[in-house]
Coordinates of C-alpha atoms and ligand atoms in Angstrom, one line a residue:
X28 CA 101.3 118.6 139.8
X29 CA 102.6 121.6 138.3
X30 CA 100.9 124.5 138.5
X31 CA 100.4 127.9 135.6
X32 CA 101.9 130.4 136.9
X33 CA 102.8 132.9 134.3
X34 CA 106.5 133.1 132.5
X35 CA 105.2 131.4 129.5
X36 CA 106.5 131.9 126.1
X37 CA 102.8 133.7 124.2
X38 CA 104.3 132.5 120.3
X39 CA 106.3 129.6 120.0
X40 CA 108.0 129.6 116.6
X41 CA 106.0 125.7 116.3
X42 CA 106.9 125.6 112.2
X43 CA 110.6 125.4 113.1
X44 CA 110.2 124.2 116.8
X45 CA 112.5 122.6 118.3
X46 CA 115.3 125.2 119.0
X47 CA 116.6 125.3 122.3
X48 CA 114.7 127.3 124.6
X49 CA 115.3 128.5 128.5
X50 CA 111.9 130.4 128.7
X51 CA 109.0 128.6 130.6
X52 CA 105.9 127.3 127.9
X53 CA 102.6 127.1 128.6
X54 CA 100.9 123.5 127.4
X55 CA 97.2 122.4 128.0
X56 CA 96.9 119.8 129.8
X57 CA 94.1 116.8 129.9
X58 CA 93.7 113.8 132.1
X59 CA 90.9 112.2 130.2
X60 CA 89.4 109.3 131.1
X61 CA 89.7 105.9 132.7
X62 CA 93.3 105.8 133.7
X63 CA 94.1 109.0 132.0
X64 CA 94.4 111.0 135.7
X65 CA 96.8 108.3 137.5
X66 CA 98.5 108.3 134.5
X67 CA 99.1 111.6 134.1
X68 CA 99.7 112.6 137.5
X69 CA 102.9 110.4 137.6
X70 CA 104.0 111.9 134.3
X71 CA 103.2 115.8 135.5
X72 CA 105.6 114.7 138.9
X73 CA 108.0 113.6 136.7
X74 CA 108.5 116.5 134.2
X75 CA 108.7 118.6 137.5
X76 CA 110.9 116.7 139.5
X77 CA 113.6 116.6 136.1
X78 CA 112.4 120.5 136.1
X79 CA 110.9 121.1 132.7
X80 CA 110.5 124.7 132.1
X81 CA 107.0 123.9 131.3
X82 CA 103.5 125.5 132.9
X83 CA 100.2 123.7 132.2
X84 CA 97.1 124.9 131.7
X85 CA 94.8 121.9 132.9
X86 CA 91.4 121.7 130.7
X87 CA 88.4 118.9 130.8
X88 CA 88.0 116.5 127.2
X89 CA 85.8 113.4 127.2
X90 CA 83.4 111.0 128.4
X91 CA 81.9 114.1 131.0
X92 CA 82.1 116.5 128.0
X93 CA 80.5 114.5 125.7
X94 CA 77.6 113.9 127.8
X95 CA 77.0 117.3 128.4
X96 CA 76.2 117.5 125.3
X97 CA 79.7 118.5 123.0
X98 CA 79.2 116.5 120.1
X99 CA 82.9 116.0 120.2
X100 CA 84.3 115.5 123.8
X101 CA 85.5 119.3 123.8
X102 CA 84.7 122.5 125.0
X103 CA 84.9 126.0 123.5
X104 CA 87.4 126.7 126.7
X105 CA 89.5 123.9 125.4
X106 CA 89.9 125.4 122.2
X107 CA 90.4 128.7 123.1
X108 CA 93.6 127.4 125.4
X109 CA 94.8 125.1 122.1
X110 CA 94.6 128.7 120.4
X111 CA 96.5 129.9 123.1
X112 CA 99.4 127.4 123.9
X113 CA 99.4 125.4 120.7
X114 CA 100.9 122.3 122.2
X115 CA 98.8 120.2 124.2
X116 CA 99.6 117.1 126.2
X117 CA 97.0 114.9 126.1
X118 CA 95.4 111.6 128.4
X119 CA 93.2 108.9 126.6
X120 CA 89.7 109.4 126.7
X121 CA 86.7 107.0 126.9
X122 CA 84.3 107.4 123.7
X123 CA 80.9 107.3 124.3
X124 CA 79.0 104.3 122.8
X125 CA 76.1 105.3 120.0
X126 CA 75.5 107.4 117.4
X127 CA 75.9 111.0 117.1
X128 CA 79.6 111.3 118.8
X129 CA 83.1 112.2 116.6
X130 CA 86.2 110.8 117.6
X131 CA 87.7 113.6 119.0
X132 CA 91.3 112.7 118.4
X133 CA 90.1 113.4 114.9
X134 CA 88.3 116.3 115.2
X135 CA 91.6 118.1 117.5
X136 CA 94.1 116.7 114.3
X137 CA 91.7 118.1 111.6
X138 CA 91.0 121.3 112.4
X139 CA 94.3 122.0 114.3
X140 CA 96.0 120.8 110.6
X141 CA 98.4 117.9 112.8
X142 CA 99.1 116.6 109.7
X143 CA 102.0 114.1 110.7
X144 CA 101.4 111.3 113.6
X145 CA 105.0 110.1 114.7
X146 CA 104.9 106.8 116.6
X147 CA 108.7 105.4 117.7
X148 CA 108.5 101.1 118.1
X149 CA 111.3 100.6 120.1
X150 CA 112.1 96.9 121.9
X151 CA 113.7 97.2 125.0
X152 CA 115.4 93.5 124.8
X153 CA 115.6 91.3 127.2
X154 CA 113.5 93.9 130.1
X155 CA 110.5 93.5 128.3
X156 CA 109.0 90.3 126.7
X157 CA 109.0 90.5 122.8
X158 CA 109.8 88.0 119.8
X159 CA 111.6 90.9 117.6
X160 CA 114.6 92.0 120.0
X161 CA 116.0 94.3 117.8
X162 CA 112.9 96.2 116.2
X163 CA 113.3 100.1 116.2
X164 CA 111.4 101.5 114.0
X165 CA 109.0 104.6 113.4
X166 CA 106.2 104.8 111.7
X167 CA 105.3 108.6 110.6
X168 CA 101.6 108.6 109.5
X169 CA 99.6 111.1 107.2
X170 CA 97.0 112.2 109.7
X171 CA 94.4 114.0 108.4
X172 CA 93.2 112.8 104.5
X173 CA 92.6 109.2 103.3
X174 CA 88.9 108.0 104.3
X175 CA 89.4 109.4 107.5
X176 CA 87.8 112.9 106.1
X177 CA 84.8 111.1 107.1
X178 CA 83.0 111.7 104.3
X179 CA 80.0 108.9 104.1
X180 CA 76.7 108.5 102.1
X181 CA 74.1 105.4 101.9
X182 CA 73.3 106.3 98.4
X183 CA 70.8 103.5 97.3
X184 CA 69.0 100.5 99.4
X185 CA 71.9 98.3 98.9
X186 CA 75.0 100.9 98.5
X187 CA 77.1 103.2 101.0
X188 CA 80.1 105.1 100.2
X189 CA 83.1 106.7 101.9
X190 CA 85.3 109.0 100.6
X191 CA 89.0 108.5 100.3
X192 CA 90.8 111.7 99.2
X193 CA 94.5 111.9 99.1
X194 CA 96.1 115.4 98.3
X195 CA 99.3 116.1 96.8
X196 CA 99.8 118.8 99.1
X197 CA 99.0 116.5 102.1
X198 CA 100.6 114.2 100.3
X199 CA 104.2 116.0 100.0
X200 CA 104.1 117.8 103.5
X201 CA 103.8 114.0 105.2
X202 CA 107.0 112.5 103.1
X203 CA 108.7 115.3 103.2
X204 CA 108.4 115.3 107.1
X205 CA 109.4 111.9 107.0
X206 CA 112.4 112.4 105.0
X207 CA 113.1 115.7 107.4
X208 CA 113.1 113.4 110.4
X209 CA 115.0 110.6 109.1
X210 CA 118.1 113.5 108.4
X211 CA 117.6 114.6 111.9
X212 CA 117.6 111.8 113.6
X213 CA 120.2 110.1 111.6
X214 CA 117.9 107.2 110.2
X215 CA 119.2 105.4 107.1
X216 CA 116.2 104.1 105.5
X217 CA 112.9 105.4 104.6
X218 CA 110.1 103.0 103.1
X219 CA 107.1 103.8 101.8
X220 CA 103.6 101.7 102.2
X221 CA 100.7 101.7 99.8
X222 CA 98.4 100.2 97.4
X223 CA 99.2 101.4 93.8
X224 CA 98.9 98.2 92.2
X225 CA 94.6 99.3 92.9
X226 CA 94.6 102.6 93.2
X227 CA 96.5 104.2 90.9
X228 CA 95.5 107.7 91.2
X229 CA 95.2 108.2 94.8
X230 CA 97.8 105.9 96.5
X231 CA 99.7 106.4 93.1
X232 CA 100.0 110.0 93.9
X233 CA 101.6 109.3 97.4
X234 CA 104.1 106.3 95.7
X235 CA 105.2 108.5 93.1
X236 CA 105.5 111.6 95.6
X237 CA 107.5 109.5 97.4
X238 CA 110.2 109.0 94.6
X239 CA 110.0 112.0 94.0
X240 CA 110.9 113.9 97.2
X241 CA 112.9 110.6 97.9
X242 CA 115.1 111.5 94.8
X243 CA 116.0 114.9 97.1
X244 CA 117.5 113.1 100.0
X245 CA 120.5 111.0 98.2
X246 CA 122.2 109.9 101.6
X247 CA 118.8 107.9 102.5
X248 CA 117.8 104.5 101.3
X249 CA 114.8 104.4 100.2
X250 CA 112.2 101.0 99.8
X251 CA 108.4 101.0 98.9
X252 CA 106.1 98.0 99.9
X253 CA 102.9 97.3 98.5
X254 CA 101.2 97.7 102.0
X255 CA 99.7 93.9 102.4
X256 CA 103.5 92.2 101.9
X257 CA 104.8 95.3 104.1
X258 CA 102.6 94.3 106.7
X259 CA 103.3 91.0 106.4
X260 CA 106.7 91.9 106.6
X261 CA 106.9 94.4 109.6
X262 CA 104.6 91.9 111.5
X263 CA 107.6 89.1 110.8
X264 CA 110.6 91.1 110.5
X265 CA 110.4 94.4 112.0
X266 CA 114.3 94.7 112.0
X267 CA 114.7 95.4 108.5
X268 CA 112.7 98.8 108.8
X269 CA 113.8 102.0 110.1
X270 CA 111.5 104.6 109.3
X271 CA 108.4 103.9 107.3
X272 CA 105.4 106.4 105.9
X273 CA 102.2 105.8 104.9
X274 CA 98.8 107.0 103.9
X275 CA 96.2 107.5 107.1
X276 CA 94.4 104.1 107.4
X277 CA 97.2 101.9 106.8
X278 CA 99.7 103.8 109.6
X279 CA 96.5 103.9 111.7
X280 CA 96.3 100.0 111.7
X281 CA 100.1 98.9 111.6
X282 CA 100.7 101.4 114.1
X283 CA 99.2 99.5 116.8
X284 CA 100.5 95.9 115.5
X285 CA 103.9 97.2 115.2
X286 CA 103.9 99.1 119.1
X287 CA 102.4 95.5 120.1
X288 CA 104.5 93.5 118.7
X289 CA 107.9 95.7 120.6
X290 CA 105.8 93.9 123.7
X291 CA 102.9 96.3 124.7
X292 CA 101.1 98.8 123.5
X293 CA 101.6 100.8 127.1
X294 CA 104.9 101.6 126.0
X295 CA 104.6 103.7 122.8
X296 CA 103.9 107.1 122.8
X297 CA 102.7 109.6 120.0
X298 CA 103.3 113.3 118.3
X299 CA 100.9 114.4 116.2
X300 CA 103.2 117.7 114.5
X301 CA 100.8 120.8 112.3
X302 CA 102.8 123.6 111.3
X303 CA 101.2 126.0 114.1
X304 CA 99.9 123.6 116.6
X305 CA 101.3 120.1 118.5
X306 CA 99.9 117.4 120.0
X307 CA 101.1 114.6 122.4
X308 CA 99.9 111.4 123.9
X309 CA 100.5 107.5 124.5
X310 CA 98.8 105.2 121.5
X311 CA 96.6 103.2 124.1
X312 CA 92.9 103.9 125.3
X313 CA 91.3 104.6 128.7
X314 CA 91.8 100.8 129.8
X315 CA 88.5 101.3 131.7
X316 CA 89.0 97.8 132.9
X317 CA 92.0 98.9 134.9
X318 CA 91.1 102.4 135.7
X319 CA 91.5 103.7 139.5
X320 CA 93.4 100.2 140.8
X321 CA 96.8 102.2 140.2
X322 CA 98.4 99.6 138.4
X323 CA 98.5 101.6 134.4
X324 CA 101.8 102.2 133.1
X325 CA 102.5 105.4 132.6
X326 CA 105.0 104.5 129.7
X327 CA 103.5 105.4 126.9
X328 CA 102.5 108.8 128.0
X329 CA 105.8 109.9 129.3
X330 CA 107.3 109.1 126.3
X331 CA 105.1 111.4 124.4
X332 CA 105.5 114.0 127.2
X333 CA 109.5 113.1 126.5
X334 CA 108.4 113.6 122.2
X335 CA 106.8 117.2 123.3
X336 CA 109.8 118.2 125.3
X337 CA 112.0 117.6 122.6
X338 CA 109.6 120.1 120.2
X339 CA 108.9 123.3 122.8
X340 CA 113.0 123.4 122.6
X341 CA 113.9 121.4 125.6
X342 CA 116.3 118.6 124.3
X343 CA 117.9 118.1 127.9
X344 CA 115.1 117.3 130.0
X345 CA 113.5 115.2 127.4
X346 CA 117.0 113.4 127.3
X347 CA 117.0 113.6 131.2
X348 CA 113.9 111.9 131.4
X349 CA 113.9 109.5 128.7
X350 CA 117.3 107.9 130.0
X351 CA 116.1 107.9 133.8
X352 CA 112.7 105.9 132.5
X353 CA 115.3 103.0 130.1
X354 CA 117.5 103.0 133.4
X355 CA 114.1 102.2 135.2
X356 CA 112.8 99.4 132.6
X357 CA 116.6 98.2 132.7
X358 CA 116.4 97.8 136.6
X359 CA 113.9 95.3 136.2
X360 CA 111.0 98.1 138.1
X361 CA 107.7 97.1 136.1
X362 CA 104.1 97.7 136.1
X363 CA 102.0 94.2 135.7
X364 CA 101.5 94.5 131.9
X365 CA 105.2 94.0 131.3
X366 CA 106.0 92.1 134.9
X367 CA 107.8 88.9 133.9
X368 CA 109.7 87.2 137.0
X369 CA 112.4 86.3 134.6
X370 CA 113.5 89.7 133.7
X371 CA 111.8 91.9 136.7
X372 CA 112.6 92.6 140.0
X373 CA 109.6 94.7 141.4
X374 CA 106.6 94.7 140.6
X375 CA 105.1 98.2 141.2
X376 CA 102.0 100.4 140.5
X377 CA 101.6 103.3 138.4
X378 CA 102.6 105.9 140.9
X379 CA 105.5 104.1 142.6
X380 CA 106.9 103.3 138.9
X381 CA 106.8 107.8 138.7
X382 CA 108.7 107.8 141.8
X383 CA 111.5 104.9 140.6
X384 CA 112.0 107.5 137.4
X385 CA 112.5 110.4 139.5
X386 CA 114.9 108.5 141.8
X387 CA 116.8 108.0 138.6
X388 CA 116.7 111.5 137.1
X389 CA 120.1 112.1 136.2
X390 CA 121.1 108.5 135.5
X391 CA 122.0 106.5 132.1
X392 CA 120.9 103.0 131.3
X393 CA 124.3 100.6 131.1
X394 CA 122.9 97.8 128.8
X395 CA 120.0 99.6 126.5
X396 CA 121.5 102.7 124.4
X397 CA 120.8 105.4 126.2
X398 CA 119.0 108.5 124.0
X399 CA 120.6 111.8 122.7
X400 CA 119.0 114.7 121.7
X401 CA 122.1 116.8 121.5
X402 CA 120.7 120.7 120.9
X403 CA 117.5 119.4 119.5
X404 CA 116.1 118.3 116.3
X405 CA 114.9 121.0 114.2
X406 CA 112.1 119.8 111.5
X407 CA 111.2 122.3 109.1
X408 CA 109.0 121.8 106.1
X409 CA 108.9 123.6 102.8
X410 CA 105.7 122.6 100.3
X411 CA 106.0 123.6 97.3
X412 CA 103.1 125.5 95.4
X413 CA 100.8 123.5 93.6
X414 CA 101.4 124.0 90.0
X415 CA 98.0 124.9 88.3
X416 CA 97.5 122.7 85.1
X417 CA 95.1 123.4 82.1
X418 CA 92.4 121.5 82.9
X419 CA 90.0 120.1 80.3
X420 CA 86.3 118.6 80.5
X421 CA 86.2 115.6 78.6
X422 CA 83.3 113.8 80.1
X423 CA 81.0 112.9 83.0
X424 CA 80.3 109.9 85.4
X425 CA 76.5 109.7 86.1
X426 CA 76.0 107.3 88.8
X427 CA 72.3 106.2 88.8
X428 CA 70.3 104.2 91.7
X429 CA 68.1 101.9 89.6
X430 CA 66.4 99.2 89.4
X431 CA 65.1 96.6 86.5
X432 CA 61.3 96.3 86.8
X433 CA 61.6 93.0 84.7
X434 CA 63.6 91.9 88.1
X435 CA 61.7 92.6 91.2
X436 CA 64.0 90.8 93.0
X437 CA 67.2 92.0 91.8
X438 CA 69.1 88.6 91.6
X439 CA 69.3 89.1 87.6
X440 CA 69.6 92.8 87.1
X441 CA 70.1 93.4 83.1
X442 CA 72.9 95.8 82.3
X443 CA 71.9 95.7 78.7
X444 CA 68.2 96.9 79.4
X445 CA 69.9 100.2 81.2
X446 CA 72.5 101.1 78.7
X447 CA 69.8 100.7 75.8
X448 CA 67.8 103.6 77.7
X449 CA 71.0 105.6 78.7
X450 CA 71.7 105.4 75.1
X451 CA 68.7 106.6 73.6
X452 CA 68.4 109.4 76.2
X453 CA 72.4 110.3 75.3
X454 CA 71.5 110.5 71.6
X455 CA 68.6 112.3 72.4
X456 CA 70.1 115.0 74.7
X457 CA 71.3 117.1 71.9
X458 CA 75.2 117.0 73.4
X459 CA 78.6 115.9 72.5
X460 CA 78.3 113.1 75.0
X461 CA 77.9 109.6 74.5
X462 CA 77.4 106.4 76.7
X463 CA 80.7 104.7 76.9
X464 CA 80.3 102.0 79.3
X465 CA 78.4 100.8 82.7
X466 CA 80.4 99.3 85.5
X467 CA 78.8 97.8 88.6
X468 CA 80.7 97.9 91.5
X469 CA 83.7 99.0 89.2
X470 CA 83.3 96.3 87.0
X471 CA 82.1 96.8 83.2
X472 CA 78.7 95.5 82.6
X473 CA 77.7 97.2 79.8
X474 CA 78.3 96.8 76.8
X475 CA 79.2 93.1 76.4
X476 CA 78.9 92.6 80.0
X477 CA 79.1 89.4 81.1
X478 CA 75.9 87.7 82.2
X479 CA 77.8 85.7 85.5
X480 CA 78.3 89.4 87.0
X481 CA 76.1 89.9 90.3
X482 CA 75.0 93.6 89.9
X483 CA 73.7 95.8 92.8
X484 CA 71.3 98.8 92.2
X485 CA 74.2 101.4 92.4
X486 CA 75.8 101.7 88.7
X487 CA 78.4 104.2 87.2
X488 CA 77.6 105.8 83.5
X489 CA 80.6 106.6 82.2
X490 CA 79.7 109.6 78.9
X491 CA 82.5 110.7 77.1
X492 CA 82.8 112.6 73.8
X493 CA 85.0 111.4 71.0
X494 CA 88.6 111.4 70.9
X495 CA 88.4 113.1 74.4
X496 CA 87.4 116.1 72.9
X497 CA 87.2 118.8 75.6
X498 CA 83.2 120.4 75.9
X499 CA 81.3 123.2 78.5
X500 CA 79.9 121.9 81.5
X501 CA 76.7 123.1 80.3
X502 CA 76.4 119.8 78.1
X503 CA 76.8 118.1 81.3
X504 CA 73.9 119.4 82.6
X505 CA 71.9 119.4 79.4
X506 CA 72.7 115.8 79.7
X507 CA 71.7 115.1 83.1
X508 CA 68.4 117.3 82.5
X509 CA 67.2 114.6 80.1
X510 CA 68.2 111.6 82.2
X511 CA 65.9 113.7 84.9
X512 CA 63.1 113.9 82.5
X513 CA 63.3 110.2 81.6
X514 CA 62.8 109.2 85.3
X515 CA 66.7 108.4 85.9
X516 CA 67.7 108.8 89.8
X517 CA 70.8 110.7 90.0
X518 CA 72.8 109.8 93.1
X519 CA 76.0 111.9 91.8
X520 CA 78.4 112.4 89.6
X521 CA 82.0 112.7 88.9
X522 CA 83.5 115.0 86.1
X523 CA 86.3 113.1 83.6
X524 CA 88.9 115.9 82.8
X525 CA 92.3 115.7 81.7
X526 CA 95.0 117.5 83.3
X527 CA 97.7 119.1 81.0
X528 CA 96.6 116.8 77.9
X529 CA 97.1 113.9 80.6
X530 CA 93.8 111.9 82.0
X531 CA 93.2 112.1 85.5
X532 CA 90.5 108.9 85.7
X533 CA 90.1 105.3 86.1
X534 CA 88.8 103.0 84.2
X535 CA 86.5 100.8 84.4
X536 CA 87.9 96.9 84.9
X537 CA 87.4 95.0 81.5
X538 CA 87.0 98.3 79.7
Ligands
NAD1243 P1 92.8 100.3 125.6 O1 94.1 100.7 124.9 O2 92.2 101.3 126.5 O3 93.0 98.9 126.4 C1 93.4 97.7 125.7 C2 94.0 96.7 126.7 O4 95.3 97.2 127.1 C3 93.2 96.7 128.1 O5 93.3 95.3 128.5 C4 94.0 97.6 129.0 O6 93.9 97.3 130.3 C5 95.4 97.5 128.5 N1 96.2 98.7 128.6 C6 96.0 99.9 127.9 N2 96.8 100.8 128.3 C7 97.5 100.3 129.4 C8 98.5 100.8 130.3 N3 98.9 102.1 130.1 N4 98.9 100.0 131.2 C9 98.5 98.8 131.4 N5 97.6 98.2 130.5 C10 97.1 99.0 129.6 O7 91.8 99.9 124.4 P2 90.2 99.7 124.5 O8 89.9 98.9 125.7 O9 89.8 99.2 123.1 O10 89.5 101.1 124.6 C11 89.1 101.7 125.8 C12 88.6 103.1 125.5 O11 89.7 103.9 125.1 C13 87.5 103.2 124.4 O12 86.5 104.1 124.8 C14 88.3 103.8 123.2 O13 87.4 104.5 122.4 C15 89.3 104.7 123.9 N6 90.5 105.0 123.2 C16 91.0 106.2 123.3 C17 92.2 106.6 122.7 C18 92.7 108.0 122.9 O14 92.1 108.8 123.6 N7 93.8 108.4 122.2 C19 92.9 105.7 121.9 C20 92.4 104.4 121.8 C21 91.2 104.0 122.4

């Protein structure tokens, strides 16, 4: 293993990484759990023997760390040597069963702002097994928003909620890095996934971001899927995509399914790119079941080891290595979870499949397309500042936990018994607000509900003044002061504004 030494670069210019660099970096390094060490270890004597100008700064995540009792898997030590290196090279780690434990891939992305998770598909036809010989593809996934803030409430016996929040800013730093890569790595399409057709505002802002941006970048196609026929689609015809984006969840899920379907998951490796901080790993877990029988491949790490090289400035060895390790698959040297007697000719463990790279340090691959890096790839990203609007309160939605005593049971709840009261207690309230409609579970009950609806004991009260007319907050309040008095249990509520005369909520369906 390499060992820190000194010589390190102390600031790395990370916002426009990817210069050429001959000066030595320091990168944390962790071997996780599971088969995180054997995998690592043959990665670490790669980088050396192809002479990265790289010194690591090993540090402990996990299973150990979580059990000594770092809600997260990580240490204040850890942190401080993120702060230090910004780039960290990263083993999987084994999450604890239970309650009370964050995902700590989550945590690091969050508060290290990693907003962009790059994850290159690549089949390498006929060495490894797959039914899609000619899928390349990379998926570039928003990393930090969606319902991955992790926002979560039970708010009544029968309700829960989690919070999916989609920001323009995120929004437009993730496309344009996807639009940046594509340029730089020559890519001629771009396609974008989501669900507008539902969600209008949220994965409507990331659609119509998408254009927009798009529009900037002439020389790229452009395509957007709804993401249910896109997935359907890259599960069935990964070929026609080259590089596609998408909200967190989605690119979380199709991901995985379209590293799988190239013919293993073991052989995809990851970038997760801030502006100040970087980090890199393979897409699979700790395979505990295979842990300590040396027989992991090491793939999928390397290959993020090979996306890290490229972004601390050091195009040739990532080229070096990445070339030796196709020449390797193309030699027919595999580890079991690719071994196929038809397109093999060794079968070898994790640290004798290391020592086949090295051997080949230097070399091209003859029948896959071997990689080039050239001087780098420089990604820079410019967001532009968020225009303030004139914002206007035209509205509120009171959601209310109740139940209807005539219905003990709750199999019949009666909309119209609740909306009477609400508009009584509206009328009464001395405010420009008015009830405008009930929806339960989105879906307007109230008035003219229909009596087929099943309602749960979670409902939305949508008060609005006439003709959107724009009033203080105080009448808000004045408003939910009376529901208070009347007995009404508040669970939350959501303010109905327009933004620049335009409004900026849904509506309820059927209203
Ligand atoms: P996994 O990816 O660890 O394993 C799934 C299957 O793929 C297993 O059969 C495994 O043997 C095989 N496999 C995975 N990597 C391989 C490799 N390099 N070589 C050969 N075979 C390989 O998924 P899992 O079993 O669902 O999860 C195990 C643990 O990993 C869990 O605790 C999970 O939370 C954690 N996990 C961590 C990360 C991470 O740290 N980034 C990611 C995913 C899962």
């Amino acid at each position: 293993m390499l060992v820190s030494n000194g010589n390190y670069t102390d600031t790395q210019d990370t916002t426009f990484a990817q210069k050429p660099t001959h000066k030595k970096t320091l990168v944390t390094v962790a071997k996780g759990d599971g088969i995180g060490e054997e995998i690592m270890n043959a990665t670490l004597s790669i980088l050396e023997a192809a002479k990265a100008r790289i010194d690591f700064e090993e540090v402990e995540i996990g299973e150990k760390v979580y059990k000594n009792g770092h809600s997260a898997g990580i240490t204040p030590e850890t942190w401080k040597s993120l702060r230090k290196t910004k780039v960290f090279l990263k083993a999987p780690i084994t999450t604890p069963q239970g309650g009370g434990f964050k995902s700590l891939n989550v945590t690091i992305r969050k508060t290290l702002g990693l907003y962009s998770n790059v994850r290159p598909c690549v089949s390498y036809n006929p060495y490894v097994q797959t039914k899609h010989p000619k899928m390349d593809t990379v998926i570039i996934r928003e990393n930090e928003e969606d319902l991955y803030a992790g926002i979560e409430h039970q708010q009544t016996d029968e309700v829960t909620q989690c919070l999916k929040l989609i920001t323009s800013v995120g929004t437009e730093k993730i496309i344009r890095y996807a639009f940046e890569y594509a340029k730089v790595y020559n890519r001629k399409k771009v396609t974008c996934f989501s669900k507008d057709n539902i969600m209008k505002i949220t994965d409507g802002l990331f659609h119509k971001t998408f254009d927009r941006i798009g529009a900037e970048y002439p020389e790229i196609e452009k395509e957007h899927w709804i993401v249910d026929i896109g997935a359907a689609k890259l599960a069935t015809k990964p070929e026609q995509f080259d590089v596609i984006v998408m909200p967190n969840l989605y690119g979380d899920i199709l991901s995985d399914v379209a590293a799988e379907i190239t013919g293993s998951v073991g052989l995809a490796g990851s970038a997760n790119i801030g502006d100040d901080f970087a980090m890199f790993e393979a897409i699979h877990g700790s395979a505990p079941d295979i842990a300590g029988k040396g027989i992991a491949n090491p793939s999928g790490l390397l290959l993020g080891a090979v996306q890290m090289l490229v972004y601390i400035g050091q195009a040739d060895i990532a080229e070096k290595v990445q070339n030796a390790w196709l020449k390797t698959i193309e030699d027919g040297i595999h580890t079991g979870d690719i071994y196929n007697p038809e397109t093999s000719t060794k079968k070898v463990g994790t640290k004798e499949f290391g020592e086949a790279v090295i051997e080949r340090l230097g070399q091209k691959p003859t029948t896959l397309k071997p990689v080039e890096y050239g001087r780098g790839k420089s990604i820079s990203i410019n967001v532009e500042p968020t225009k303030i609007a004139k914002k206007e309160l035209v509205g509120v939605d009171i959601f209310l936990h109740w139940n209807d005593t005539a219905d003990p049971t709750g199999k019949k709840r009666n909309a119209n018994t609740l909306g009477d009261s609400l508009s009584k207690a509206a009328l009464e309230s001395n405010t420009h607000l008015e009830l405008q409609m009930i929806t339960n579970r989105g879906v307007k009950v109230y008035p003219n509900g229909f009596p087929e609806t099943f309602c749960t004991d979670h409902w939305r009260c949508r008060f609005q003044t006439q003709n959107e007319e724009a009033i203080d907050y105080k009448e808000v309040l004045k408003l939910m002061n009376k529901l208070n008095q009347e007995g009404f249990d508040i669970i939350k509520t959501e303010n109905l504004c327009t933004f620049d005369g335009v409004r900026s909520y849904s509506l309820g369906q059927g209203q």
